[in-house]
Tab-separated table of C-alpha atoms and ligand atoms in Angstrom:
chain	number	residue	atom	x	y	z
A	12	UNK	CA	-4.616	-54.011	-47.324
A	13	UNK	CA	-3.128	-53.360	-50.564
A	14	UNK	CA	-5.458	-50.409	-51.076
A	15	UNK	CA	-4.608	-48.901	-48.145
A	16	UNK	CA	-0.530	-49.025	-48.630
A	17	UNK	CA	-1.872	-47.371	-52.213
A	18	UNK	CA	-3.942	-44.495	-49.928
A	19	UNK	CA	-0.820	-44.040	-48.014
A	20	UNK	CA	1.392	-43.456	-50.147
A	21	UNK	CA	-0.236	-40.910	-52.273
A	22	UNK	CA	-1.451	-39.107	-49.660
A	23	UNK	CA	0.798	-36.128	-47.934
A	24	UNK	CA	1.867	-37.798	-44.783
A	25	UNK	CA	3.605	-35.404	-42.602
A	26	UNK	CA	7.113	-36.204	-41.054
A	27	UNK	CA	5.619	-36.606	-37.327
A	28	UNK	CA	2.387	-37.987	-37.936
A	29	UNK	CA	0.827	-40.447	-35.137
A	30	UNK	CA	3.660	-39.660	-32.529
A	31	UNK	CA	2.876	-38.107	-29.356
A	32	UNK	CA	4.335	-34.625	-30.715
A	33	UNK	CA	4.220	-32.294	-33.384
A	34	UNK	CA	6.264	-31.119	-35.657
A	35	UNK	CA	5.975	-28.166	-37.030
A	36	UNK	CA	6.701	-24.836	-39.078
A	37	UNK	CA	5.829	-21.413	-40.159
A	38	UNK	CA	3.663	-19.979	-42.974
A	39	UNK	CA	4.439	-16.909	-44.447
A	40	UNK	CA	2.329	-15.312	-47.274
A	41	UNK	CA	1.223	-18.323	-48.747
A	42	UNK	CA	1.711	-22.130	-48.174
A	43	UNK	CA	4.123	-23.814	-49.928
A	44	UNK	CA	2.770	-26.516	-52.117
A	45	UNK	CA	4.662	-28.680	-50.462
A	46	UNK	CA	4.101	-27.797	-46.923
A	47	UNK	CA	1.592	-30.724	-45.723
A	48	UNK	CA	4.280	-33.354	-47.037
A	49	UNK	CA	6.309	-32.338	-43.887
A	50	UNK	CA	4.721	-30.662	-41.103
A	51	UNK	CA	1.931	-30.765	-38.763
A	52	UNK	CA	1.488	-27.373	-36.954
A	53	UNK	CA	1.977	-24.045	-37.904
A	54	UNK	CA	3.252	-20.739	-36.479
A	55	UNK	CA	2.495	-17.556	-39.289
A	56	UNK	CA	6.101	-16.470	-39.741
A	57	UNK	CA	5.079	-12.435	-39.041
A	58	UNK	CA	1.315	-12.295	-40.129
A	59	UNK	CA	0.146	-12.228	-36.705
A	60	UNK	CA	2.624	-10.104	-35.215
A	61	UNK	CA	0.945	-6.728	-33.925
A	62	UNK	CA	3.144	-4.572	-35.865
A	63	UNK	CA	1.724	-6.602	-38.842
A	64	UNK	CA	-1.740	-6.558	-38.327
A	65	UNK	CA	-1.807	-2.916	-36.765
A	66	UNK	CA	1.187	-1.609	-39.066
A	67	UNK	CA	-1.419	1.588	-40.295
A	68	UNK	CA	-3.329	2.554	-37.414
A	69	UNK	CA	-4.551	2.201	-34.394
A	70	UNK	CA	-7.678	1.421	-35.633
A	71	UNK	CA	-7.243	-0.763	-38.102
A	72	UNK	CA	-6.809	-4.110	-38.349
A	73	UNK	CA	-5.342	-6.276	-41.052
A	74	UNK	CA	-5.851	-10.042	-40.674
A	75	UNK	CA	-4.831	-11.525	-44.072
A	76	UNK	CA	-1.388	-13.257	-43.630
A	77	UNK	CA	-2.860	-14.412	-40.012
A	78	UNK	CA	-5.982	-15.895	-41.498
A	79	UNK	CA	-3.798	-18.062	-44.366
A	80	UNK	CA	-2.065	-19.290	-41.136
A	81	UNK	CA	-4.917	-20.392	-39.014
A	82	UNK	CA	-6.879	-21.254	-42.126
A	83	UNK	CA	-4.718	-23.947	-43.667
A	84	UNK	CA	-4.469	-25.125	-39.722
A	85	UNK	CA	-8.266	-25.387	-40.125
A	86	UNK	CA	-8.677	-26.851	-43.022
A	87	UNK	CA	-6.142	-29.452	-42.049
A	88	UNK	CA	-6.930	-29.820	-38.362
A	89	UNK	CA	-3.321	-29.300	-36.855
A	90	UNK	CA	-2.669	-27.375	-33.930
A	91	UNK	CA	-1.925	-23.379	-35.157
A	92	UNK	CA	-0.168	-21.135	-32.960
A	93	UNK	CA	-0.847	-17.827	-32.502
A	94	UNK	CA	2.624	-15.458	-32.493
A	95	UNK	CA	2.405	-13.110	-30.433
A	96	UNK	CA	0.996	-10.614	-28.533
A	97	UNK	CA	3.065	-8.720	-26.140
A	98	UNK	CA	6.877	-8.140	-27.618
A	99	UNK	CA	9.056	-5.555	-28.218
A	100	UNK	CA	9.857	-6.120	-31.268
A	101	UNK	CA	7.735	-5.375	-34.584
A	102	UNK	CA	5.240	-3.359	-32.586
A	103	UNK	CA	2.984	-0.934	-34.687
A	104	UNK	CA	4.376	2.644	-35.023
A	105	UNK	CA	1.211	4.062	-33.818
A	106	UNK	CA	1.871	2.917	-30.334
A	107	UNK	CA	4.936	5.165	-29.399
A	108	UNK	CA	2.669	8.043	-28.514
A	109	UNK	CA	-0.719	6.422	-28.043
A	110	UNK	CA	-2.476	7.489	-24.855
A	111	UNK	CA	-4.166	4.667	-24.085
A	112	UNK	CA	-1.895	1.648	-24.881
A	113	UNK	CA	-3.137	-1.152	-22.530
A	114	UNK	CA	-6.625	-0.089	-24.219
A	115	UNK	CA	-4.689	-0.147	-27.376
A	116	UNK	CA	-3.166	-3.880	-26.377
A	117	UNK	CA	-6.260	-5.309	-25.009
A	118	UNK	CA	-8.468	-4.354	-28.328
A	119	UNK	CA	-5.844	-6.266	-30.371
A	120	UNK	CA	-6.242	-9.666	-28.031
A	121	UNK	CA	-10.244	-9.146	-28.266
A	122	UNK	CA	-10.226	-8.696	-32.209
A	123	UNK	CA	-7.744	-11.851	-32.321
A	124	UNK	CA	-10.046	-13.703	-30.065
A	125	UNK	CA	-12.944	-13.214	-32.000
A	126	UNK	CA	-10.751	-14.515	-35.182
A	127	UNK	CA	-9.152	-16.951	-34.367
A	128	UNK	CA	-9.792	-20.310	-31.980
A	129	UNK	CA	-5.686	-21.105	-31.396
A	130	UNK	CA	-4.717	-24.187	-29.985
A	131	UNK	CA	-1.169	-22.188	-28.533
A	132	UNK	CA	-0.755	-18.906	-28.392
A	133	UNK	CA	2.529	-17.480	-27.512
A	134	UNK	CA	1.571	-14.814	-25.233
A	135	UNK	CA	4.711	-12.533	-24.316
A	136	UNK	CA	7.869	-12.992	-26.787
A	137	UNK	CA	11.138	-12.195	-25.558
A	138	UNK	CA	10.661	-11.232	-22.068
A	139	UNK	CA	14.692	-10.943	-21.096
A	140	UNK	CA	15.761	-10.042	-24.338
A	141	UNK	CA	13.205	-7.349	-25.968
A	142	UNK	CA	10.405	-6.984	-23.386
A	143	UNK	CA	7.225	-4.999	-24.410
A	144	UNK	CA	7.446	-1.451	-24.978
A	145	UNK	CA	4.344	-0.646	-23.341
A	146	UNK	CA	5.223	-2.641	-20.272
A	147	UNK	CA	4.539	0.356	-18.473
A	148	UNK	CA	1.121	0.881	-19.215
A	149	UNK	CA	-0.020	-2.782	-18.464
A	150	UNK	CA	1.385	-2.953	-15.089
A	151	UNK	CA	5.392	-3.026	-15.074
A	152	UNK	CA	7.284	-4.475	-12.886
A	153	UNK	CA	4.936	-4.467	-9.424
A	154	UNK	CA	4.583	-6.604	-7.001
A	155	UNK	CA	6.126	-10.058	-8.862
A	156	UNK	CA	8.499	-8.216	-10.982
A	157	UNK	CA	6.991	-8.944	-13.690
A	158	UNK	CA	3.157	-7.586	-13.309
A	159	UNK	CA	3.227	-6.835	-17.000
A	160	UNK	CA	3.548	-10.300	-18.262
A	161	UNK	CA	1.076	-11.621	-15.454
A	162	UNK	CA	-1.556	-8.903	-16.783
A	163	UNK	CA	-0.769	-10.241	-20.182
A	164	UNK	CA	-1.466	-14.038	-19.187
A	165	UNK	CA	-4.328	-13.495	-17.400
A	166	UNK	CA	-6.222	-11.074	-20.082
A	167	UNK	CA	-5.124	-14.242	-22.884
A	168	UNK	CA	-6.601	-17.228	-19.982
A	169	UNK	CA	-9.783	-14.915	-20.326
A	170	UNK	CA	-10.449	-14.029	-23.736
A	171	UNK	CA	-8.703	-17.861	-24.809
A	172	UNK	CA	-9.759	-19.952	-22.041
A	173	UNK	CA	-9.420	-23.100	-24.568
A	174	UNK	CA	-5.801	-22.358	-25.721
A	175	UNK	CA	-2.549	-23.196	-24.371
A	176	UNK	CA	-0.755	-20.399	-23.201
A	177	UNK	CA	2.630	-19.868	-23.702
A	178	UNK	CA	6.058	-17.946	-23.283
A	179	UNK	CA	8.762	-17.889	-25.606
A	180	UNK	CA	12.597	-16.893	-25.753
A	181	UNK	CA	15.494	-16.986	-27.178
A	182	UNK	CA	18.986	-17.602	-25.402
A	183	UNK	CA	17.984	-20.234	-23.424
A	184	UNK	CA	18.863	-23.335	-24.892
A	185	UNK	CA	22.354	-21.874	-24.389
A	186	UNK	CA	22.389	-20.682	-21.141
A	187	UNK	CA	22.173	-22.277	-17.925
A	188	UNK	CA	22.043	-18.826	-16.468
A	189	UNK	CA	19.391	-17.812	-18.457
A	190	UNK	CA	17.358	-20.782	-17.769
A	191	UNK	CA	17.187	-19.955	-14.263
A	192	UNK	CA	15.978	-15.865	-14.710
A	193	UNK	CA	13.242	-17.841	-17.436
A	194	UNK	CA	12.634	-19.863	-14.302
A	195	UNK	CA	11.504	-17.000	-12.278
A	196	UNK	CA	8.905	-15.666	-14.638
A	197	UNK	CA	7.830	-18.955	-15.176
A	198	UNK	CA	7.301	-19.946	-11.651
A	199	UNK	CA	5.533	-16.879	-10.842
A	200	UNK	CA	2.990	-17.872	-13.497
A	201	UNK	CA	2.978	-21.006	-12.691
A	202	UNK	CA	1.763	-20.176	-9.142
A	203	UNK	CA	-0.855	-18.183	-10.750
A	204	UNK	CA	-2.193	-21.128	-12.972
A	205	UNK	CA	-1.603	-18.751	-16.240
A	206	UNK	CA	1.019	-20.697	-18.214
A	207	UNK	CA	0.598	-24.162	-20.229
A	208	UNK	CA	4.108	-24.129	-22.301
A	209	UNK	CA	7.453	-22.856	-22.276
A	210	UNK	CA	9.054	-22.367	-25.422
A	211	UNK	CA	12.163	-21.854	-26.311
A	212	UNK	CA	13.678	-20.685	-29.547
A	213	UNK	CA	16.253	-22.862	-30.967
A	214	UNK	CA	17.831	-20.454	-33.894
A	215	UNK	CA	21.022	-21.049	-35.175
A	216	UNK	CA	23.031	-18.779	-33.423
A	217	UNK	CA	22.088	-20.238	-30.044
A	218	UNK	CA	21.935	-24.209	-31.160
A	219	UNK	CA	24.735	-24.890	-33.800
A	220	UNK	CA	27.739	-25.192	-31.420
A	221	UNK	CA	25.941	-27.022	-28.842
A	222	UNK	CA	26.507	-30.901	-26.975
A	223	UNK	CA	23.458	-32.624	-27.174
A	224	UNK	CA	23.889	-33.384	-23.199
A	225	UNK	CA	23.851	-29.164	-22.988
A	226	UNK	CA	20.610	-29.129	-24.753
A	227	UNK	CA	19.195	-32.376	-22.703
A	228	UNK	CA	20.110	-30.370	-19.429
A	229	UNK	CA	18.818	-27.030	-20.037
A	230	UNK	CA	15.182	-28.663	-21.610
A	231	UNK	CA	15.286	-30.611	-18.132
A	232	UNK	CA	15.605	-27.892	-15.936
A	233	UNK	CA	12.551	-26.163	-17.481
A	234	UNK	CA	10.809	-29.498	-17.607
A	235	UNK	CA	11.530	-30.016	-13.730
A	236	UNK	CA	8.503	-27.513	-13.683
A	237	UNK	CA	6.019	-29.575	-14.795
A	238	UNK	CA	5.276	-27.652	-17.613
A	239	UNK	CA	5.612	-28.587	-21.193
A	240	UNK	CA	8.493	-27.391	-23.075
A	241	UNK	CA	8.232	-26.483	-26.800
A	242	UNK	CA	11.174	-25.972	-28.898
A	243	UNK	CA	10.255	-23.297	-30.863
A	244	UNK	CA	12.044	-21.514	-34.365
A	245	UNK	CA	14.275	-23.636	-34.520
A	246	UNK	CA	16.985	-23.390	-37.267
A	247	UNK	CA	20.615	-24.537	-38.529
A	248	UNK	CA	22.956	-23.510	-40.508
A	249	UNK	CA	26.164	-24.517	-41.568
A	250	UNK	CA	28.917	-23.832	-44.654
A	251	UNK	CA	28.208	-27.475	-46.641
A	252	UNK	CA	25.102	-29.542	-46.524
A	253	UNK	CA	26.554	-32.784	-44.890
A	254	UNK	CA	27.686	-30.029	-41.722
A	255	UNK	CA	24.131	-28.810	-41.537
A	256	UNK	CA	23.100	-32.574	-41.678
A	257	UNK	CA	26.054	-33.451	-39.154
A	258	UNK	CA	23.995	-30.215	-36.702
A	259	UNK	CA	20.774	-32.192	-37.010
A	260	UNK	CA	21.869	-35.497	-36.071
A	261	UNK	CA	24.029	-34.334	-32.682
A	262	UNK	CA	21.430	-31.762	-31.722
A	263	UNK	CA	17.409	-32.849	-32.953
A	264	UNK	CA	17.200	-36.153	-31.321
A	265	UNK	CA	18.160	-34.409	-27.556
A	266	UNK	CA	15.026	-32.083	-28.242
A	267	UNK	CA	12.726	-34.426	-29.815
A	268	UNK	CA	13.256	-37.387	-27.269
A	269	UNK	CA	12.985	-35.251	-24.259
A	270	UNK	CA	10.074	-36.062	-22.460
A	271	UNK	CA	8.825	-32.787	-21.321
A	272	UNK	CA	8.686	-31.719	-25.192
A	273	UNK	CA	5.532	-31.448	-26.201
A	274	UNK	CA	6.334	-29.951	-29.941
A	275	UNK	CA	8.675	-28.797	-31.977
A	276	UNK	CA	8.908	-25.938	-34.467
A	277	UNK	CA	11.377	-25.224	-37.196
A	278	UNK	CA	11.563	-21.874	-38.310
A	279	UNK	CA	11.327	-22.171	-41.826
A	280	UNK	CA	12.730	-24.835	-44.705
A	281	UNK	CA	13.211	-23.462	-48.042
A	282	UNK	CA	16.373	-22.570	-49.380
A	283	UNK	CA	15.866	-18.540	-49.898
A	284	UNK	CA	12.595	-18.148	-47.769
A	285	UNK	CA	14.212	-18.090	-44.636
A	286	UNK	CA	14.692	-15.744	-42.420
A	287	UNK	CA	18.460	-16.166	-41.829
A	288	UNK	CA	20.538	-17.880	-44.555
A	289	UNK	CA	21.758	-21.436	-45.410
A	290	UNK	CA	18.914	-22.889	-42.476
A	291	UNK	CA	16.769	-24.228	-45.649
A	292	UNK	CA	16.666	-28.010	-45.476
A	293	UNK	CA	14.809	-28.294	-48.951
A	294	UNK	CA	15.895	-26.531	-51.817
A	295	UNK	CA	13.540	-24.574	-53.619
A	296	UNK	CA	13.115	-26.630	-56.437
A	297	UNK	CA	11.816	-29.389	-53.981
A	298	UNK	CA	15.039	-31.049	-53.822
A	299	UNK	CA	15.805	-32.487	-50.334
A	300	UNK	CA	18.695	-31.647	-48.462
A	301	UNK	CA	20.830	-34.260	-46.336
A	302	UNK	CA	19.516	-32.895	-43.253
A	303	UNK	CA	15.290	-33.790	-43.771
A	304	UNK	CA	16.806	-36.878	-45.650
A	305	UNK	CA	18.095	-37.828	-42.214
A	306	UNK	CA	15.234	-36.224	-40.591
A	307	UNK	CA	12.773	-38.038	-42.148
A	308	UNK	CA	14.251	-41.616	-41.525
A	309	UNK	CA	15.117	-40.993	-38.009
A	310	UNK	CA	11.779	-40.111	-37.104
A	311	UNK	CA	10.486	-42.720	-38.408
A	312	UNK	CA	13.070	-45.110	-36.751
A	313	UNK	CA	12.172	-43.179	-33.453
A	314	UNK	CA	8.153	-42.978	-32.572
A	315	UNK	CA	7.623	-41.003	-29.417
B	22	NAG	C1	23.532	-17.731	-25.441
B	22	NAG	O1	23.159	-17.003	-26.583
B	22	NAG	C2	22.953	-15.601	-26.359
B	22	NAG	C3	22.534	-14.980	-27.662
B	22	NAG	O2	21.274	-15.433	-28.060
B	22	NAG	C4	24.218	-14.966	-25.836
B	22	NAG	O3	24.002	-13.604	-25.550
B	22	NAG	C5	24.666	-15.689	-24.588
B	22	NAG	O4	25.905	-15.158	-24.167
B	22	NAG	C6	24.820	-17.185	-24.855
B	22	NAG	N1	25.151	-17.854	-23.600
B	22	NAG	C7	26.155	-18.726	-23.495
B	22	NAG	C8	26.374	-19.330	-22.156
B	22	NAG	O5	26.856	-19.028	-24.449
C-alpha cells in the first residue's frame, strides 16, 4: 500500500484521470515538460491544419508539428484529435487557383490517413462562421444544403472508419440561435450516420460573460440529439487572476457535469503561449494560477 501512494505520487497524474471524460489540450511545437502533469488528450494547436502541412505546395506535405501531436498521444495512449480538414481558415495558398481542389482535398485526408490512426478527428471547422473555400468543388450546397460538409464526412467515415468524427464551431455556446442553424447540419448528418461528436469552441470571447444555466441549456439542446458534445478550445480571460479563477468556477462545472459531454479541451495554458492573452492558467515558470488551483481540487471533489 505504502508503495503504491509512493508510485502515485511521483508519477504525472493528469487532472482528469479515471473519470468518464477527458480533459484535454493542445500541443504546439513541442510539449511542454509539464504537459502530462495536467492533461489527457491532445489537439496540435496548428500542426495539422492544411495550410500548415500544405503551406509550400500542392505537392508537398509537411507532417512534423502533426506527428509531435499524435506521437506524444501515442506514446502516452490518450485520445489525439486530429484538427482539421475542411475550414476556411489557414488553407494553403496553393489552393486559390488549383484546378482540381476536391482532388487536391481528398489527397490531403488519404496522406493523413495513412499517418495517423486518430481517435477524433474534427472534420469541417467553422461551418457558419468561415466555411471551406473550396466548398464549391466538393459539392456545395445541393440537395441538403450542405452537400459539401456531407461529402466531407463521408470521405473521413471511409478513409477513418475507426475514428470519431466530428464538427466544430464557435458561437454556439452563446447563442441559442446559433444552436439551432448547428442543429440543422447536424441532423442532416446525423440521418446519414456520418457524425460521432459535436464540438463546440468555448473561447473567451464567447464564454466569459456567460450564466452557467446559459451554458447548461445550449450543451442540452445539442445533447437532445443523442450525440456527444465536446467542449472544445476552450479559454478565459480576465484583468486579475482571482476574476479568471471567479470565470472558472461559475462556468467549468456546467460543461464538465453535463452529461452529454464526452470531453473537454482547453485551448492552451501557459502564460505567453497562448493564442489570445491573459487565458494562461500556469505561469511560465510553472507557477500555478488560482484558476487550475481550483481546477484541480474541484475535479477531484467531482468524479464523473
Ligand atoms: C455569440 O458570439 C458571437 C461571436 O463569436 C457573436 O457574433 C454573437 O452575436 C453572440 N451571440 C449572442 C447571443 O450573444
Amino acid at each position: 500500500m505504502l508503495t503504491v501512494l509512493i508510485v502515485a505520487s511521483l508519477s504525472a497524474v493528469p487532472l482528469a484521470s479515471g473519470q468518464s471524460r477527458f480533459l484535454g489540450n493542445i500541443i504546439a511545437s513541442s510539449v511542454p515538460s509539464n504537459w502530462d502533469t495536467y492533461w489527457n488528450q491532445a489537439t496540435a494547436e496548428n500542426g495539422c491544419k492544411w495550410g500548415s502541412v500544405q503551406s509550400v505546395s500542392a505537392y508537398s506535405f509537411n507532417w512534423g508539428q502533426c506527428d509531435i501531436t499524435y506521437n506524444h498521444c501515442t506514446s502516452k495512449g490518450i485520445p489525439f484529435k486530429y484538427h482539421t480538414f475542411v475550414w476556411g481558415s489557414q488553407e494553403p495558398g496553393f489552393i486559390d487557383s488549383f484546378s482540381d481542389q476536391k482532388a487536391a482535398v481528398l489527397s490531403f485526408m488519404e496522406r493523413a490517413a495513412a499517418r495517423y490512426k486518430p481517435q477524433f478527428i474534427d472534420v469541417v471547422n467553422e461551418a457558419l462562421h468561415a466555411p471551406s473555400s473550396i466548398r464549391e468543388a466538393i459539392g456545395g450546397a445541393g440537395i441538403t444544403g450542405w452537400d459539401w460538409i456531407v461529402f466531407s464526412f463521408e470521405q473521413a467515415r471511409t478513409l477513418f472508419p475507426n475514428a470519431k468524427l466530428l464538427i466544430n464551431e464557435y458561437g454556439i455556446i452563446n447563442d441559442s440561435s446559433a444552436v439551432q442553424r448547428y442543429l440543422e447540419i447536424i441532423n442532416i448528418l446525423k440521418g446519414k450516420g456520418l457524425i460521432d461528436g459535436i464540438g463546440i469552441q468555448c473561447h473567451q470571447f464567447n464564454i466569459n460573460p456567460l450564466s452557467a444555466a446559459t451554458v447548461t441549456g445550449n450543451i442540452n439542446s445539442l445533447g437532445g440529439t443523442g450525440i456527444p458534445v465536446y467542449p472544445s478550445e476552450l479559454d478565459i480571460n480576465a484583468d486579475t487572476e482571482a476574476e479568471q479563477a471567479e470565470i472558472y468556477q461559475r462556468v467549468f462545472p456546467a460543461l464538465w457535469t453535463n452529461s452529454y459531454v464526452k470531453g473537454v479541451t482547453l485551448w492552451g495554458y501557459i502564460t505567453g503561449q497562448t493564442w489570445i492573452e491573459g487565458t494562461g492558467i500556469v505561469e511560465s515558470n510553472g507557477r500555478e494560477r488560482q484558476s487550475i488551483t481550483w481546477l484541480k481540487s474541484y475535479l477531484e471533489a467531482n468524479k464523473v
